[in-house]
XYZ file of C-alpha atoms in Angstrom:
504
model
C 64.893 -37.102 -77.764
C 62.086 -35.857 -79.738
C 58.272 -35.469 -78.325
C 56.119 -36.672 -80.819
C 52.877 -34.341 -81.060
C 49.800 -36.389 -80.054
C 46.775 -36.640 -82.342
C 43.998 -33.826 -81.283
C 41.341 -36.395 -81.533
C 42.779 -38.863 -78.872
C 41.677 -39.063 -75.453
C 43.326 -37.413 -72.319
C 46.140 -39.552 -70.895
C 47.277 -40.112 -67.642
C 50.557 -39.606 -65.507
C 51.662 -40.767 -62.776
C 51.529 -39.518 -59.126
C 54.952 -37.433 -58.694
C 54.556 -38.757 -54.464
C 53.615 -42.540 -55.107
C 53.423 -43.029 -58.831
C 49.868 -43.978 -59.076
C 48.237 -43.402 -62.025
C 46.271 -40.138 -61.889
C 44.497 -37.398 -64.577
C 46.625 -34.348 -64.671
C 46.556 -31.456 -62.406
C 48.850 -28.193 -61.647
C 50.029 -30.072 -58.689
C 51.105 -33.398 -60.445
C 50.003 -35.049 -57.113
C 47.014 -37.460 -56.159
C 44.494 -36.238 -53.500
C 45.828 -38.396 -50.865
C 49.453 -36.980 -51.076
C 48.303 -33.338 -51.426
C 46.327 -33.555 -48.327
C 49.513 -34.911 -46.762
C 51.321 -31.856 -48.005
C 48.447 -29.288 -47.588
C 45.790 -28.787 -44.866
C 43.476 -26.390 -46.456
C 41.058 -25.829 -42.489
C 44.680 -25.045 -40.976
C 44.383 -21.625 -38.968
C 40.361 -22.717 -38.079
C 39.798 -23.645 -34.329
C 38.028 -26.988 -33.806
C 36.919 -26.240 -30.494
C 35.225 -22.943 -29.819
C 33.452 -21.656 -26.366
C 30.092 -19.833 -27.027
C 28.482 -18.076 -23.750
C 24.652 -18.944 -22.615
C 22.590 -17.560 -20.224
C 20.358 -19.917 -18.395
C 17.707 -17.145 -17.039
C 16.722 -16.066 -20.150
C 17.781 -18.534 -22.309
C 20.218 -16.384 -24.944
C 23.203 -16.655 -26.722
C 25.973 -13.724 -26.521
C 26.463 -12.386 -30.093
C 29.445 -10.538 -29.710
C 30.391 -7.890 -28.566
C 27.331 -7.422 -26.286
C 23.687 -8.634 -27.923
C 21.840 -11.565 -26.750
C 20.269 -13.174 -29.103
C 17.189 -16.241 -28.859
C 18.028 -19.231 -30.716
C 16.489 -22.667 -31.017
C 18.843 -25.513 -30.722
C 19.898 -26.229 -34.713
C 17.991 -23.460 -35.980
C 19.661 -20.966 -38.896
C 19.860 -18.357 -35.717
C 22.136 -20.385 -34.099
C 24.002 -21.400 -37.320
C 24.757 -18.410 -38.270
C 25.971 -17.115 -34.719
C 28.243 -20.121 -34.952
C 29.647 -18.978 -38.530
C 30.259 -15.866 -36.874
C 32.369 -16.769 -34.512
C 35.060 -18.850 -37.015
C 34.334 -15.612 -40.070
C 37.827 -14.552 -39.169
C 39.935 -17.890 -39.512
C 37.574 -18.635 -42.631
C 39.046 -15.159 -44.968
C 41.670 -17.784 -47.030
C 39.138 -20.582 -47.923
C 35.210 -21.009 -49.191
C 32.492 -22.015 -47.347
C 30.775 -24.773 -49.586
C 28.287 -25.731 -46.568
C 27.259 -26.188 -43.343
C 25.154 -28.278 -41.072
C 24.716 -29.247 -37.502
C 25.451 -32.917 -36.474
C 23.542 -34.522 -33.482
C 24.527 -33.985 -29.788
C 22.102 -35.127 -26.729
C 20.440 -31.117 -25.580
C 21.945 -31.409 -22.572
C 25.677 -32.545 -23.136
C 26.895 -28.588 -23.826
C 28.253 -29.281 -26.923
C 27.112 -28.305 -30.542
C 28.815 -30.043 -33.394
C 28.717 -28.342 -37.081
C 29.916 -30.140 -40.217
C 31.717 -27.729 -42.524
C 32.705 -27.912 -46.367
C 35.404 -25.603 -47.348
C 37.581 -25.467 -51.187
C 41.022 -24.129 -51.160
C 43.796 -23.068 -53.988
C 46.347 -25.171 -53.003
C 49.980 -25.095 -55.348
C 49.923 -24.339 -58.878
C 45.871 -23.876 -58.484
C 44.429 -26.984 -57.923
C 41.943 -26.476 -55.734
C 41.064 -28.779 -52.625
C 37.923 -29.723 -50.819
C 37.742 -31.062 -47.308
C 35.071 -31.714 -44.707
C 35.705 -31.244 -41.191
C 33.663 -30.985 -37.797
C 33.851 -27.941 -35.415
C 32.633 -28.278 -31.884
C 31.196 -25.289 -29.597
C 31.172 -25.740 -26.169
C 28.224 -23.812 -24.541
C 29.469 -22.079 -21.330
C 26.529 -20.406 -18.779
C 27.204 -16.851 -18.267
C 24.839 -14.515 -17.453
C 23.505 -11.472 -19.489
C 23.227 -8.197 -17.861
C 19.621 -7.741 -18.041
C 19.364 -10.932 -15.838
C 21.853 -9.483 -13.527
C 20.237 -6.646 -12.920
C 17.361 -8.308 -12.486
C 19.310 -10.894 -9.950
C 21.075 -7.627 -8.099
C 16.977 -6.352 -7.950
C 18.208 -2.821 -7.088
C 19.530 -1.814 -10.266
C 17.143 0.125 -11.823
C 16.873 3.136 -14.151
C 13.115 4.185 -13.684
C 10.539 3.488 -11.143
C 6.464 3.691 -11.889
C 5.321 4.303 -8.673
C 1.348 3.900 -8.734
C -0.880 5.235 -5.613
C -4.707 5.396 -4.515
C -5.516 7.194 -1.193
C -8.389 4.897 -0.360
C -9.137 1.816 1.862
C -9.834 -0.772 0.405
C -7.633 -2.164 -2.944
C -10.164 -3.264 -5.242
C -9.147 -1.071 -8.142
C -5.509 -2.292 -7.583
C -7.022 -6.022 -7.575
C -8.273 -5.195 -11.059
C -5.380 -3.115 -12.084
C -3.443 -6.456 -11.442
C -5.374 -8.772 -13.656
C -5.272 -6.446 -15.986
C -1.266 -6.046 -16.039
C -1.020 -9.819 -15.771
C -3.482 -10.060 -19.182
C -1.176 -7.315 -21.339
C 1.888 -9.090 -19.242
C 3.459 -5.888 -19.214
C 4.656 -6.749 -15.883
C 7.768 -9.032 -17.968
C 9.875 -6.237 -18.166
C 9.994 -4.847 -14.594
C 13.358 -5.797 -12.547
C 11.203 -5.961 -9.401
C 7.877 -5.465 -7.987
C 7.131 -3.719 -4.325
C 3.864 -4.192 -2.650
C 3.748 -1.174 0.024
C 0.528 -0.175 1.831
C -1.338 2.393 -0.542
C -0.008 0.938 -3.952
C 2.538 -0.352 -5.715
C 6.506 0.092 -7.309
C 7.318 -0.650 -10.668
C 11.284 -1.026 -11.189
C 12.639 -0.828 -14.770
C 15.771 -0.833 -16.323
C 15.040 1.662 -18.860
C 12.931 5.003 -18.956
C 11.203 3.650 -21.852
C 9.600 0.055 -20.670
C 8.324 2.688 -17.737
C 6.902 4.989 -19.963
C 5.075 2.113 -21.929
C 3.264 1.540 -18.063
C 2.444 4.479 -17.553
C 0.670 4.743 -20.850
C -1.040 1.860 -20.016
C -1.815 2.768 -16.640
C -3.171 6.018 -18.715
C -5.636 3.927 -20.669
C -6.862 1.815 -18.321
C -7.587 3.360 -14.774
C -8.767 7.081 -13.963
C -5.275 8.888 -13.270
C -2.805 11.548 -13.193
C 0.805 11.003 -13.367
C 4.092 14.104 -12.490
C 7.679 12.596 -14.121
C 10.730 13.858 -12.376
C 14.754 12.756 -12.451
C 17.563 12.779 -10.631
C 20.966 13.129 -11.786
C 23.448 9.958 -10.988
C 26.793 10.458 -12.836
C 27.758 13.172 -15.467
C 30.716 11.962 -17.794
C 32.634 15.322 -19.057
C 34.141 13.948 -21.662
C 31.328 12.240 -24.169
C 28.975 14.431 -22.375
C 26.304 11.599 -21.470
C 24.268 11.938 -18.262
C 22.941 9.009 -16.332
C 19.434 9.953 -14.608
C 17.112 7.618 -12.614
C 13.611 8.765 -13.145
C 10.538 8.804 -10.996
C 6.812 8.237 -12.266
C 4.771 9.018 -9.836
C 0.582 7.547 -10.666
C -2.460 8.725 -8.817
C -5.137 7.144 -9.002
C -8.321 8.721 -8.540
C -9.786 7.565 -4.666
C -13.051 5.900 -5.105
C -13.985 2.189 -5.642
C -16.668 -0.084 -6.657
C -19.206 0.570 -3.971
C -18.474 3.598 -2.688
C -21.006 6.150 -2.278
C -20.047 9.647 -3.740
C -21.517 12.933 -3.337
C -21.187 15.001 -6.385
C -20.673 18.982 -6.598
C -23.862 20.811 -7.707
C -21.908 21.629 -10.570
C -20.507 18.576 -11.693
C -24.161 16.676 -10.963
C -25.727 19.057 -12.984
C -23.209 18.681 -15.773
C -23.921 15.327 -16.016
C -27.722 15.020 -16.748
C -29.065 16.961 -13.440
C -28.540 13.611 -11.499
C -28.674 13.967 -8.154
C -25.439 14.491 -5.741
C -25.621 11.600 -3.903
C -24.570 9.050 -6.639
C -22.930 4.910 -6.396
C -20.172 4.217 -8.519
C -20.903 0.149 -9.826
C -17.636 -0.053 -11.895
C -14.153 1.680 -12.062
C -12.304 1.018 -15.696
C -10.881 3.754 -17.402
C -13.753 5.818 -16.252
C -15.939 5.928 -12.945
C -19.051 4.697 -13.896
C -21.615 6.078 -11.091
C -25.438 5.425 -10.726
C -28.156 8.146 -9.079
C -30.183 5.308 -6.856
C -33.009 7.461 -6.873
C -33.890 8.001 -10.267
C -31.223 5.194 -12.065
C -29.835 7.510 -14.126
C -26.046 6.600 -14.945
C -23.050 8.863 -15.940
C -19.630 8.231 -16.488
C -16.461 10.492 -15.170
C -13.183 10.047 -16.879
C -9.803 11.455 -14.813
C -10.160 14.959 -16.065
C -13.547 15.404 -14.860
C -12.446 14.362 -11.621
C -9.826 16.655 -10.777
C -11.561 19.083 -12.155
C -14.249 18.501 -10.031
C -13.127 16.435 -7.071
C -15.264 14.079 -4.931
C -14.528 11.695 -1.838
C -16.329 8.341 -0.667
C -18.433 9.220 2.179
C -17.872 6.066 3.773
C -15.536 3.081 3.978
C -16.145 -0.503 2.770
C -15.947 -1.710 6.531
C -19.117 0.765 7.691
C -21.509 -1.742 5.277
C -24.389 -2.494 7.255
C -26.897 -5.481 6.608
C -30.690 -4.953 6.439
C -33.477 -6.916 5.785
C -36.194 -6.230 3.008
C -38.965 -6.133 4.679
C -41.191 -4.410 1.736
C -40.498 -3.911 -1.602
C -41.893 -1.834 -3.886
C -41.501 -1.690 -7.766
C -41.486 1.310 -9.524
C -42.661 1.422 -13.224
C -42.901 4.511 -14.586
C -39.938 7.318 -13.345
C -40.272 10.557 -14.952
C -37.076 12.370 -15.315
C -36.936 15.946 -15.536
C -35.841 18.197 -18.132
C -32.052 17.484 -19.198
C -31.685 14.445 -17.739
C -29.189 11.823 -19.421
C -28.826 8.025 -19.496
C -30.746 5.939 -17.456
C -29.646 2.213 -17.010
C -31.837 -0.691 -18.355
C -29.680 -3.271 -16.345
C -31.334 -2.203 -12.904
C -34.586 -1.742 -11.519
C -35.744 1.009 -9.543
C -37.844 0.298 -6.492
C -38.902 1.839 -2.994
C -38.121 -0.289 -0.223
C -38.534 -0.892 3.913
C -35.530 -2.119 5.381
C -34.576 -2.623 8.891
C -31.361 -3.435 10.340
C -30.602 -7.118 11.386
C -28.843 -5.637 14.298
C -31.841 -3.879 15.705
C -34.902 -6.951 14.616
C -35.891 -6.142 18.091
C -37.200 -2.866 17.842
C -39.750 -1.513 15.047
C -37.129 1.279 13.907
C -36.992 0.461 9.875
C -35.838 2.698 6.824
C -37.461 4.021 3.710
C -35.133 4.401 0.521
C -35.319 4.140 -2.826
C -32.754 1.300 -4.693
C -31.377 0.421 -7.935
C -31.633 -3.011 -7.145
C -35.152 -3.916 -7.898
C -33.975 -6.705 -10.016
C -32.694 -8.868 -7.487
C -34.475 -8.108 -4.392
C -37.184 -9.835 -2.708
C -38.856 -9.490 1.233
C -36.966 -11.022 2.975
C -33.501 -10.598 1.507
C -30.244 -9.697 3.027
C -28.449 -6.105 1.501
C -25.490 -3.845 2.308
C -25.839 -0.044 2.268
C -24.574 2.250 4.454
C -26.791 3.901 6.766
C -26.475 7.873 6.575
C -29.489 8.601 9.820
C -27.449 7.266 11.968
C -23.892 8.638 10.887
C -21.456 11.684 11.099
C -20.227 12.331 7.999
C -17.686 15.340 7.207
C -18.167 16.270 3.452
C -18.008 19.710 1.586
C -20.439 18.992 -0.703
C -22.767 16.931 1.694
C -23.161 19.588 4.365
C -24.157 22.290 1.612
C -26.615 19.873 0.206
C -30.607 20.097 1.664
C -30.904 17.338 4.262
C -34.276 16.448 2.879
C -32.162 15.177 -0.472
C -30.131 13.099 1.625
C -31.152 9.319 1.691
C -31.750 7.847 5.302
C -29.890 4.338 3.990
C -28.091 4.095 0.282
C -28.350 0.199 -0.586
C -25.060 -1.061 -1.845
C -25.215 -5.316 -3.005
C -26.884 -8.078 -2.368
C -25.860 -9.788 0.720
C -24.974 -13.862 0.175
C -23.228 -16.378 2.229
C -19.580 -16.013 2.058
C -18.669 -19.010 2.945
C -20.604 -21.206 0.874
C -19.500 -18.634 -2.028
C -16.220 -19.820 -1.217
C -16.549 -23.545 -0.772
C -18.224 -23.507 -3.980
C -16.015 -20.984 -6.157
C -14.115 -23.468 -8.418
C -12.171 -20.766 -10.490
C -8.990 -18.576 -9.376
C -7.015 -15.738 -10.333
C -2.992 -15.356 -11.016
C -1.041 -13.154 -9.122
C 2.230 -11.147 -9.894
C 5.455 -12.020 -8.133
C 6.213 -9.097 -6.136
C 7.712 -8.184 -2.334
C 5.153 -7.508 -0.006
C 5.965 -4.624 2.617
C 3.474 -3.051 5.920
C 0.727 -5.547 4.168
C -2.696 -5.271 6.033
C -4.195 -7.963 7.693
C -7.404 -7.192 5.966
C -5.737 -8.065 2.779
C -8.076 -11.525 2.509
C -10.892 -10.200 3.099
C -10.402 -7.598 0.537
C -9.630 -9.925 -2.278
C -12.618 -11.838 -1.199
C -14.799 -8.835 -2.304
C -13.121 -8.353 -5.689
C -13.793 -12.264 -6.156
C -17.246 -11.720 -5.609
C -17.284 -8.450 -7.507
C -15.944 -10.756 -10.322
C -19.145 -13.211 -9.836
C -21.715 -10.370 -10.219
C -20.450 -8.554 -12.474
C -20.218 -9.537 -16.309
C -18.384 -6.536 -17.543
C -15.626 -6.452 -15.101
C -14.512 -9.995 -15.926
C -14.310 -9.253 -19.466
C -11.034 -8.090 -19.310
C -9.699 -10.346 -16.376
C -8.176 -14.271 -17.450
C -9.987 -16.583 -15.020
C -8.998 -20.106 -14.702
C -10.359 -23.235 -13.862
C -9.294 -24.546 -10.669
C -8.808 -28.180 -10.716
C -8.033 -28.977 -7.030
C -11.696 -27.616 -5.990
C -14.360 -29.774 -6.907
C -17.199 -28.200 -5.389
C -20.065 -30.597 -4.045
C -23.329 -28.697 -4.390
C -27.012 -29.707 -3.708
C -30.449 -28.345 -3.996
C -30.498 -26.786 -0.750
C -26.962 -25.049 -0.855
C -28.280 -22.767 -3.778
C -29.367 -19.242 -2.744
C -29.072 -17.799 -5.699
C -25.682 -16.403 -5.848
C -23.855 -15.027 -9.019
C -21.414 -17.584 -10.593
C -19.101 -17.815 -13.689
C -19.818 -20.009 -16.129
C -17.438 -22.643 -17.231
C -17.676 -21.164 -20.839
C -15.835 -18.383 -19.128
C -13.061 -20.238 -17.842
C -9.554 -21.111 -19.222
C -7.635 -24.051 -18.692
C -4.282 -23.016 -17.005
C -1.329 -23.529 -19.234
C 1.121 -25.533 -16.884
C 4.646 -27.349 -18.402
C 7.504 -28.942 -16.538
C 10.954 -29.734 -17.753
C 10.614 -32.137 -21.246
C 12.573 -34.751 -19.554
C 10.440 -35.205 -16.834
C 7.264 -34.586 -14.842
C 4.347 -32.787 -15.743
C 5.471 -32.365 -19.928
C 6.731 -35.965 -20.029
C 3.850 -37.162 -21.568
C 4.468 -34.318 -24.399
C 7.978 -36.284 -25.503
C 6.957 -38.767 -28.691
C 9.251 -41.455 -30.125
């Protein structure tokens, strides 16, 4: 039988199926696509099913061997962590494409199409689509266990203040919460003179105590202690200690300076206020309203104390008032204020209104007093004070009373406060029962002073409406609304508070 030589110009014939005989163009396999699939299955060897571990705390996948990674529910992340996971079944065939199908969020289950081409007998090459599903399992990652276990930690920031009252710490805490560089710490310990910082590595404690560095008047000493010692690779596990001091004196607190140190800074006198802790001490001379600043070198260098405690504040009443104008400094003298006003006063005690004893001083609050007014100072006549630099000093320098604030009613303050603060998560130990009344200050230390609330978030508190009227104004400091941020609060998507967020 001969084969006769077909004609180069005619069209491609076709043959027949050598399965089922159906017609069919040719190929190396002489077979249609339905019977080759029969014979071949080019996605044999690639799972269908495969587990992928999730941790609920944090909200990451496990990228194996041991990196959590954040992905968005049908994001590339997550496609390509998917991908990962079937690379070593996939070696014999292509990837032609990928993409996820629907599943409801919370069924567990994430459902990828793939396209793959094979060389299947004789090279013809086959394509077939098929569907791979994961099945997310909840495990957690060891950062979150740590944190769980909450005594597994690597370094610990452990920040101090030898004083009485906390309002530095108060500030220190806003400020923290602002930066939120309290995220990384495994736990948080309130104790009785300051506070514990756990972290899981030296590093994420280093980064606070820089911070801490910046922001506050302090010193810090680092020291470790050895753990384990492995012989073999040589590694050594330590736990290491940052111990923070910070310098002991607060807003209000009168000071009395070292001849030295006074003179350094402008020949102000020694008996000095400080109006403001940041990352310096900002004191004020009340006699002559001159105003220096003392960073945490200064101060150890040349150490001071508070001469008196927040809880020996006395209340007077003006009783004159005295402006004065024109205050000639001597020779050398620095910065004086232009926020205050210096005046001579008369004050007399409220507790003794029935006697004619009264006090002359000189203020730095000019500005906002008037006869009649209540004010807090501390009243030096009539107390025993055990101070270095105080006892040396001539006791015709020393003031009779040092005027501290302005004295308003707390409790309408309160009532009519429609703001608050946030507060870190932290375990409270030996707390004082003066703790209230303490944060009550720094709210009201907020109120009068603009600077210090620059750097603190303040939100508007929509459970207090306060009810006000003309007679329940005395002229208190407030915070403006301008001031004020909404606070950012969202509930599950399904339900509550962000179910009005979910659109059609």
């Amino acid at each position: 039988m001969e084969y006769m030589q077909a004609p180069a110009q005619s069209s491609q014939g076709h043959i027949l199926c050598c399965t089922c005989g159906v017609p069919i163009p040719p190929n190396p396999a002489n077979m249609c696509v339905a019977c080759l699939r029969t014979q071949v299955d080019i996605s044999e060897g690639i799972p269908k099913q495969v587990t992928v571990h999730f941790c609920k705390q944090c909200e990451r996948y496990l990228q194996p061997p041991a990196s959590w990674v954040q992905c968005a529910l049908e994001s590339r992340e997550l496609l390509a962590l998917c991908l990962k996971k079937l690379k070593s079944s996939m070696t014999k065939v292509r990837l032609i494409d990928a993409g996820f199908l629907w599943t409801e969020p919370h069924s567990k289950r994430i459902k990828i199409k793939l396209t793959i081409q094979k060389e299947v007998m004789n090279g013809a090459i086959l394509q077939q689509v098929f569907v791979v599903e994961f099945v997310v399992q909840y495990q957690m990652c060891d950062d979150c266990h740590r944190v769980e276990a909450k005594d597994f930690w690597k370094a610990v920031v452990q920040v101090r203040q030898k004083t009485v009252h906390k309002k530095t710490f108060y500030y220190l805490e806003q400020l923290i919460l602002k930066h939120k560089l309290h995220q990384n710490s495994l736990n948080i310990k309130e104790i009785h003179d300051g506070i514990d910082f756990y972290y899981g590595s030296k590093q994420h404690a280093q980064k606070m105590v820089d911070f801490l560095q910046c922001t506050v008047p302090c010193r810090s000493k680092t020291s470790q202690r050895l753990i384990s010692h492995d012989i073999h690779s040589n590694t050594y596990n330590y736990k290491s200690t940052f111990s923070v001091e910070i310098v002991p004196v607060c807003k209000d607190n009168v000071v009395c300076l070292s001849p030295r140190l006074a003179q350094s800074l402008g020949n102000m006198g020694q008996v000095c206020v400080c109006v403001r802790v940041t990352s310096t001490i900002h004191l004020i001379d009340p006699s002559t309203l001159q105003v220096a600043e003392v960073d945490g070198n200064t101060y150890w260098r040349y150490p001071f104390n508070s001469l008196c405690n927040p809880r020996q504040l006395e209340e007077f009443i003006v009783m004159d008032l005295d402006i004065i104008r024109d205050q000639k400094l001597g020779a050398g003298a620095g910065v004086r204020s232009n926020k205050h006003t210096l005046a001579e006063v008369w004050v007399q005690k409220t507790s003794e209104m029935d006697t004619s004893q009264q006090y002359h001083c000189r203020t730095f609050l000019g500005h906002l007093l008037n006869i009649g007014d209540l004010v807090l100072g501390f009243d030096f006549a009539n107390s025993n004070i055990n101070d270095e630099h105080l006892n040396k000093m001539n006791p015709h320098h020393v003031p009779d009373v040092v005027l501290i604030k302005k004295s308003y009613d707390r409790s309408r303050r309160v009532k009519r406060r429609n703001w608050k603060l946030q507060e870190m998560a932290r375990d409270r130990e030996g707390m004082d029962t003066d703790d209230e009344r303490q944060y009550q200050d720094f709210l009201e230390d907020l109120e009068e002073d603009e600077a210090l609330r620059k750097n603190v978030n303040i939100y508007r508190d929509a459970s207090k409406i306060p009810v006000e009227s003309d007679t329940d104004d005395d002229g208190a400091p407030r915070i403006s609304l301008m001031e004020m941020m909404e606070e950012l609060s969202l509930a599950d998507a399904t339900g509550g508070e962000g179910a009005d967020m979910m659109t059609d």
